[in-house]
PDB file of C-alpha atoms in Angstrom:
ATOM      1  CA  MET A   1      37.672 100.889 196.962  1.00  0.00           C
ATOM      2  CA  GLY A   2      38.291 103.048 200.047  1.00  0.00           C
ATOM      3  CA  GLY A   3      41.146 105.265 200.571  1.00  0.00           C
ATOM      4  CA  GLN A   4      42.034 108.567 199.149  1.00  0.00           C
ATOM      5  CA  TYR A   5      41.482 107.828 195.517  1.00  0.00           C
ATOM      6  CA  ARG A   6      38.156 106.747 194.068  1.00  0.00           C
ATOM      7  CA  ILE A   7      36.978 105.832 190.707  1.00  0.00           C
ATOM      8  CA  THR A   8      33.809 107.484 189.841  1.00  0.00           C
ATOM      9  CA  GLY A   9      31.549 107.595 186.638  1.00  0.00           C
ATOM     10  CA  ASP A  10      30.775 104.520 184.478  1.00  0.00           C
ATOM     11  CA  LYS A  11      33.926 104.795 182.179  1.00  0.00           C
ATOM     12  CA  TYR A  12      37.135 103.174 183.018  1.00  0.00           C
ATOM     13  CA  PRO A  13      40.580 103.887 181.427  1.00  0.00           C
ATOM     14  CA  ARG A  14      41.947 101.193 179.112  1.00  0.00           C
ATOM     15  CA  MET A  15      45.472  99.769 180.025  1.00  0.00           C
ATOM     16  CA  ARG A  16      47.229  99.208 176.624  1.00  0.00           C
ATOM     17  CA  ARG A  17      50.496  97.377 176.204  1.00  0.00           C
ATOM     18  CA  PRO A  18      53.326  99.087 174.308  1.00  0.00           C
ATOM     19  CA  ARG A  19      53.094  98.430 170.649  1.00  0.00           C
ATOM     20  CA  ARG A  20      56.133  96.394 170.493  1.00  0.00           C
ATOM     21  CA  ARG A  21      54.820  93.362 168.496  1.00  0.00           C
ATOM     22  CA  GLY A  22      53.980  95.645 165.436  1.00  0.00           C
ATOM     23  CA  ARG A  23      57.421  97.102 165.324  1.00  0.00           C
ATOM     24  CA  LEU A  24      58.780  93.306 165.458  1.00  0.00           C
ATOM     25  CA  VAL A  25      56.610  92.291 162.553  1.00  0.00           C
ATOM     26  CA  VAL A  26      57.785  95.147 160.540  1.00  0.00           C
ATOM     27  CA  LEU A  27      61.376  94.698 161.281  1.00  0.00           C
ATOM     28  CA  THR A  28      61.035  90.855 160.432  1.00  0.00           C
ATOM     29  CA  VAL A  29      59.263  91.783 156.987  1.00  0.00           C
ATOM     30  CA  ALA A  30      62.074  94.508 156.222  1.00  0.00           C
ATOM     31  CA  SER A  31      64.994  91.798 157.222  1.00  0.00           C
ATOM     32  CA  VAL A  32      63.380  89.122 154.931  1.00  0.00           C
ATOM     33  CA  ALA A  33      62.994  91.451 152.107  1.00  0.00           C
ATOM     34  CA  VAL A  34      66.523  92.763 152.582  1.00  0.00           C
ATOM     35  CA  LEU A  35      67.880  88.961 152.489  1.00  0.00           C
ATOM     36  CA  GLY A  36      65.689  88.117 149.481  1.00  0.00           C
ATOM     37  CA  VAL A  37      67.282  91.083 147.299  1.00  0.00           C
ATOM     38  CA  GLY A  38      70.633  90.244 148.689  1.00  0.00           C
ATOM     39  CA  GLY A  39      70.400  86.682 147.828  1.00  0.00           C
ATOM     40  CA  TRP A  40      68.965  87.396 144.076  1.00  0.00           C
ATOM     41  CA  GLY A  41      71.926  89.697 143.636  1.00  0.00           C
ATOM     42  CA  THR A  42      74.323  87.052 144.761  1.00  0.00           C
ATOM     43  CA  LEU A  43      72.972  84.521 142.183  1.00  0.00           C
ATOM     44  CA  GLN A  44      73.086  87.261 139.504  1.00  0.00           C
ATOM     45  CA  LEU A  45      76.598  87.882 140.182  1.00  0.00           C
ATOM     46  CA  ILE A  46      77.553  83.941 140.284  1.00  0.00           C
ATOM     47  CA  GLU A  47      75.789  83.747 136.802  1.00  0.00           C
ATOM     48  CA  VAL A  48      77.873  86.580 135.404  1.00  0.00           C
ATOM     49  CA  PHE A  49      81.007  85.308 136.658  1.00  0.00           C
ATOM     50  CA  THR A  50      80.514  81.481 135.885  1.00  0.00           C
ATOM     51  CA  GLY A  51      78.838  81.942 132.429  1.00  0.00           C
ATOM     52  CA  GLY A  52      75.248  81.078 133.674  1.00  0.00           C
ATOM     53  CA  GLY A  53      73.241  78.546 131.799  1.00  0.00           C
ATOM     54  CA  ASP A  54      72.884  74.867 132.118  1.00  0.00           C
ATOM     55  CA  SER A  55      75.758  72.428 131.532  1.00  0.00           C
ATOM     56  CA  ALA A  56      74.214  71.173 128.321  1.00  0.00           C
ATOM     57  CA  SER A  57      74.088  74.569 126.756  1.00  0.00           C
ATOM     58  CA  ALA A  58      77.706  75.309 127.917  1.00  0.00           C
ATOM     59  CA  VAL A  59      78.922  71.910 126.276  1.00  0.00           C
ATOM     60  CA  GLY A  60      76.957  72.633 122.984  1.00  0.00           C
ATOM     61  CA  THR A  61      78.745  76.252 122.829  1.00  0.00           C
ATOM     62  CA  LYS A  62      82.115  74.750 123.471  1.00  0.00           C
ATOM     63  CA  ALA A  63      81.642  71.919 120.723  1.00  0.00           C
ATOM     64  CA  ALA A  64      80.489  74.645 118.315  1.00  0.00           C
ATOM     65  CA  CYS A  65      83.725  76.944 119.026  1.00  0.00           C
ATOM     66  CA  ALA A  66      85.831  73.912 118.843  1.00  0.00           C
ATOM     67  CA  ASP A  67      84.330  72.816 115.605  1.00  0.00           C
ATOM     68  CA  LYS A  68      84.626  76.459 114.013  1.00  0.00           C
ATOM     69  CA  ALA A  69      88.308  76.560 115.100  1.00  0.00           C
ATOM     70  CA  SER A  70      89.105  73.277 113.440  1.00  0.00           C
ATOM     71  CA  ARG A  71      87.406  74.292 110.390  1.00  0.00           C
ATOM     72  CA  THR A  72      89.445  77.696 110.741  1.00  0.00           C
ATOM     73  CA  VAL A  73      92.856  76.010 111.203  1.00  0.00           C
ATOM     74  CA  ALA A  74      92.603  73.415 108.680  1.00  0.00           C
ATOM     75  CA  PRO A  75      95.261  73.664 105.959  1.00  0.00           C
ATOM     76  CA  LYS A  76      94.673  74.467 102.329  1.00  0.00           C
ATOM     77  CA  VAL A  77      95.650  72.003  99.647  1.00  0.00           C
ATOM     78  CA  LEU A  78      97.207  73.992  96.992  1.00  0.00           C
ATOM     79  CA  PRO A  79      98.992  72.870  93.979  1.00  0.00           C
ATOM     80  CA  ARG A  80     102.561  72.741  93.968  1.00  0.00           C
ATOM     81  CA  PRO A  81     104.700  75.243  91.586  1.00  0.00           C
ATOM     82  CA  GLY A  82     106.030  72.059  89.756  1.00  0.00           C
ATOM     83  CA  THR A  83     102.480  71.231  88.519  1.00  0.00           C
ATOM     84  CA  ILE A  84     101.458  74.958  87.357  1.00  0.00           C
ATOM     85  CA  THR A  85     102.337  76.090  83.774  1.00  0.00           C
ATOM     86  CA  VAL A  86     102.833  79.740  83.494  1.00  0.00           C
ATOM     87  CA  ASN A  87     102.772  81.599  80.173  1.00  0.00           C
ATOM     88  CA  VAL A  88     104.790  84.844  80.707  1.00  0.00           C
ATOM     89  CA  LEU A  89     103.532  87.762  78.558  1.00  0.00           C
ATOM     90  CA  ASN A  90     104.974  91.282  78.061  1.00  0.00           C
ATOM     91  CA  ALA A  91     102.621  94.041  78.143  1.00  0.00           C
ATOM     92  CA  THR A  92     105.074  96.760  78.211  1.00  0.00           C
ATOM     93  CA  THR A  93     107.410  98.712  76.022  1.00  0.00           C
ATOM     94  CA  ARG A  94     110.489  97.200  77.837  1.00  0.00           C
ATOM     95  CA  GLY A  95     112.015  94.230  76.058  1.00  0.00           C
ATOM     96  CA  GLY A  96     113.451  91.203  77.781  1.00  0.00           C
ATOM     97  CA  LEU A  97     111.207  91.433  80.761  1.00  0.00           C
ATOM     98  CA  ALA A  98     109.067  88.393  79.637  1.00  0.00           C
ATOM     99  CA  GLN A  99     112.120  86.125  79.168  1.00  0.00           C
ATOM    100  CA  LYS A 100     113.936  87.171  82.574  1.00  0.00           C
ATOM    101  CA  THR A 101     110.830  86.890  84.556  1.00  0.00           C
ATOM    102  CA  ALA A 102     110.176  83.275  82.990  1.00  0.00           C
ATOM    103  CA  ASP A 103     113.736  82.133  83.693  1.00  0.00           C
ATOM    104  CA  GLU A 104     113.109  83.383  87.403  1.00  0.00           C
ATOM    105  CA  LEU A 105     109.882  81.507  87.642  1.00  0.00           C
ATOM    106  CA  LYS A 106     111.802  78.306  86.374  1.00  0.00           C
ATOM    107  CA  LYS A 107     114.154  78.392  89.019  1.00  0.00           C
ATOM    108  CA  ARG A 108     111.435  78.632  91.557  1.00  0.00           C
ATOM    109  CA  GLY A 109     109.707  75.396  90.269  1.00  0.00           C
ATOM    110  CA  PHE A 110     107.236  76.405  88.113  1.00  0.00           C
ATOM    111  CA  LYS A 111     106.715  75.128  84.581  1.00  0.00           C
ATOM    112  CA  VAL A 112     107.185  77.863  81.852  1.00  0.00           C
ATOM    113  CA  GLY A 113     104.896  77.714  78.738  1.00  0.00           C
ATOM    114  CA  GLU A 114     104.786  80.570  76.185  1.00  0.00           C
ATOM    115  CA  VAL A 115     107.054  83.427  76.551  1.00  0.00           C
ATOM    116  CA  ALA A 116     105.914  86.335  74.306  1.00  0.00           C
ATOM    117  CA  ASN A 117     104.414  89.817  74.235  1.00  0.00           C
ATOM    118  CA  ALA A 118     101.035  90.250  75.488  1.00  0.00           C
ATOM    119  CA  THR A 119      98.037  89.977  73.209  1.00  0.00           C
ATOM    120  CA  LYS A 120      96.387  92.954  71.817  1.00  0.00           C
ATOM    121  CA  GLN A 121      93.595  93.005  74.489  1.00  0.00           C
ATOM    122  CA  TYR A 122      96.355  93.678  77.423  1.00  0.00           C
ATOM    123  CA  ASP A 123      99.246  95.276  75.275  1.00  0.00           C
ATOM    124  CA  LYS A 124     100.410  98.363  76.775  1.00  0.00           C
ATOM    125  CA  LYS A 125      97.060  98.436  78.667  1.00  0.00           C
ATOM    126  CA  VAL A 126      98.221  96.958  82.092  1.00  0.00           C
ATOM    127  CA  LYS A 127      99.131  99.983  84.211  1.00  0.00           C
ATOM    128  CA  GLY A 128      99.705  97.925  87.630  1.00  0.00           C
ATOM    129  CA  THR A 129     102.453  95.408  88.225  1.00  0.00           C
ATOM    130  CA  GLY A 130     100.775  92.743  86.366  1.00  0.00           C
ATOM    131  CA  VAL A 131      97.603  90.692  85.713  1.00  0.00           C
ATOM    132  CA  LEU A 132      97.426  87.168  86.709  1.00  0.00           C
ATOM    133  CA  LEU A 133      94.833  85.423  84.322  1.00  0.00           C
ATOM    134  CA  GLY A 134      93.640  81.899  84.128  1.00  0.00           C
ATOM    135  CA  PRO A 135      90.329  79.572  84.037  1.00  0.00           C
ATOM    136  CA  ALA A 136      87.696  80.021  86.654  1.00  0.00           C
ATOM    137  CA  ALA A 137      88.941  76.828  88.553  1.00  0.00           C
ATOM    138  CA  ALA A 138      92.348  78.460  88.913  1.00  0.00           C
ATOM    139  CA  LEU A 139      90.920  81.407  91.163  1.00  0.00           C
ATOM    140  CA  ASP A 140      91.351  79.469  94.365  1.00  0.00           C
ATOM    141  CA  THR A 141      94.246  76.988  93.218  1.00  0.00           C
ATOM    142  CA  SER A 142      96.928  78.019  90.696  1.00  0.00           C
ATOM    143  CA  LEU A 143      96.435  81.840  90.961  1.00  0.00           C
ATOM    144  CA  PRO A 144      97.156  82.541  94.601  1.00  0.00           C
ATOM    145  CA  VAL A 145     100.274  80.231  94.212  1.00  0.00           C
ATOM    146  CA  LEU A 146     101.467  82.329  91.222  1.00  0.00           C
ATOM    147  CA  GLY A 147     100.269  85.610  93.230  1.00  0.00           C
ATOM    148  CA  ALA A 148     102.655  84.784  95.917  1.00  0.00           C
ATOM    149  CA  GLN A 149     105.514  85.409  93.421  1.00  0.00           C
ATOM    150  CA  LEU A 150     104.220  88.835  92.379  1.00  0.00           C
ATOM    151  CA  ALA A 151     102.697  90.902  95.249  1.00  0.00           C
ATOM    152  CA  GLY A 152     100.210  93.187  94.229  1.00  0.00           C
ATOM    153  CA  ALA A 153      99.260  91.692  90.729  1.00  0.00           C
ATOM    154  CA  GLU A 154      95.534  91.684  89.800  1.00  0.00           C
ATOM    155  CA  ARG A 155      93.718  88.261  89.453  1.00  0.00           C
ATOM    156  CA  ARG A 156      91.344  87.612  86.663  1.00  0.00           C
ATOM    157  CA  THR A 157      89.651  84.553  85.477  1.00  0.00           C
ATOM    158  CA  ASP A 158      88.034  83.815  82.156  1.00  0.00           C
ATOM    159  CA  PRO A 159      85.060  81.289  82.221  1.00  0.00           C
ATOM    160  CA  ALA A 160      85.173  80.634  78.490  1.00  0.00           C
ATOM    161  CA  ARG A 161      89.108  79.505  79.204  1.00  0.00           C
ATOM    162  CA  LYS A 162      89.836  75.775  79.115  1.00  0.00           C
ATOM    163  CA  GLY A 163      92.871  73.873  80.339  1.00  0.00           C
ATOM    164  CA  THR A 164      94.862  74.536  83.607  1.00  0.00           C
ATOM    165  CA  GLU A 165      97.627  76.936  82.150  1.00  0.00           C
ATOM    166  CA  VAL A 166      97.649  80.411  83.607  1.00  0.00           C
ATOM    167  CA  ASP A 167      99.237  83.865  82.359  1.00  0.00           C
ATOM    168  CA  LEU A 168     101.456  86.267  83.926  1.00  0.00           C
ATOM    169  CA  ILE A 169     101.014  89.646  81.898  1.00  0.00           C
ATOM    170  CA  ILE A 170     103.833  92.065  82.967  1.00  0.00           C
ATOM    171  CA  GLY A 171     102.479  95.588  83.494  1.00  0.00           C
ATOM    172  CA  ASP A 172     103.879  99.109  83.469  1.00  0.00           C
ATOM    173  CA  LYS A 173     104.831  99.255  87.229  1.00  0.00           C
ATOM    174  CA  PHE A 174     106.772  95.735  87.105  1.00  0.00           C
ATOM    175  CA  GLN A 175     110.212  95.973  88.580  1.00  0.00           C
ATOM    176  CA  ALA A 176     110.949  92.283  89.464  1.00  0.00           C
ATOM    177  CA  LEU A 177     109.245  89.184  91.150  1.00  0.00           C
ATOM    178  CA  THR A 178     108.753  89.333  94.833  1.00  0.00           C
ATOM    179  CA  GLY A 179     111.922  88.138  96.620  1.00  0.00           C
ATOM    180  CA  LYS A 180     112.074  84.433  96.923  1.00  0.00           C
ATOM    181  CA  ALA A 181     112.191  84.560 100.890  1.00  0.00           C
ATOM    182  CA  ASP A 182     108.939  86.692 100.918  1.00  0.00           C
ATOM    183  CA  ALA A 183     107.229  84.691  98.228  1.00  0.00           C
ATOM    184  CA  ASP A 184     107.917  81.369 100.381  1.00  0.00           C
ATOM    185  CA  ARG A 185     106.703  82.970 103.573  1.00  0.00           C
ATOM    186  CA  ALA A 186     103.337  84.040 101.652  1.00  0.00           C
ATOM    187  CA  LEU A 187     102.884  80.447 100.157  1.00  0.00           C
ATOM    188  CA  ALA A 188     103.445  79.211 103.655  1.00  0.00           C
ATOM    189  CA  ALA A 189     100.810  81.425 104.912  1.00  0.00           C
ATOM    190  CA  LEU A 190      98.565  80.241 102.163  1.00  0.00           C
ATOM    191  CA  ALA A 191      98.757  76.671 102.878  1.00  0.00           C
ATOM    192  CA  ASP A 192      98.584  77.117 106.692  1.00  0.00           C
ATOM    193  CA  PRO A 193      96.743  80.241 107.665  1.00  0.00           C
ATOM    194  CA  GLU A 194      96.439  81.474 111.318  1.00  0.00           C
ATOM    195  CA  PRO A 195      93.316  80.636 113.273  1.00  0.00           C
ATOM    196  CA  ALA A 196      90.988  83.351 113.355  1.00  0.00           C
ATOM    197  CA  PRO A 197      90.591  85.066 116.896  1.00  0.00           C
ATOM    198  CA  ALA A 198      87.618  83.444 118.777  1.00  0.00           C
ATOM    199  CA  SER A 199      84.778  85.887 119.563  1.00  0.00           C
ATOM    200  CA  LYS A 200      84.679  86.158 123.639  1.00  0.00           C
ATOM    201  CA  LYS A 201      80.849  86.679 123.423  1.00  0.00           C
ATOM    202  CA  ASN A 202      80.374  83.358 121.750  1.00  0.00           C
ATOM    203  CA  CYS A 203      83.491  81.245 122.684  1.00  0.00           C
TER     204      CYS A 203
END
């Protein structure tokens, strides 16, 4: 080469291209990573708001909740007052309570058996409003129906007791039977209980 400038020596300068390709690769990888994370987060949000899981598990859960609700709402079969014989016993020192209470129970449709003072086991020993006593089978049948007539009465069963009759033993705090309107509402609630609220987590 001629001219003013000459290259001397055995080393030549290397001409390098700008490192644009490396930057493009880094930017591409970063973009893919951001898109991947964003997509995964979107899927998670969709699962949260739609409930996630496959359709089979969703159907199974709904069926289980429906079955649970139907079992909760099912009305109870309770005996009618006319099929229940009540012995009214007075455990207090106040006279006439047993007969007065027996007359009111008869007006409400109950059958009345014995009307007398309480036995020695309970006489002057019932501090509350009263005790409802019956055989073991009466715990979920006759006693709840009779209990609607005297709110707050204690319910007891005697496994050795035979028959179907139940006792209403009047206690020291007894004033009168529960008002008929309130007793009727309590009976209705027993026969047709309200469904329990479903759990939001499972249903």
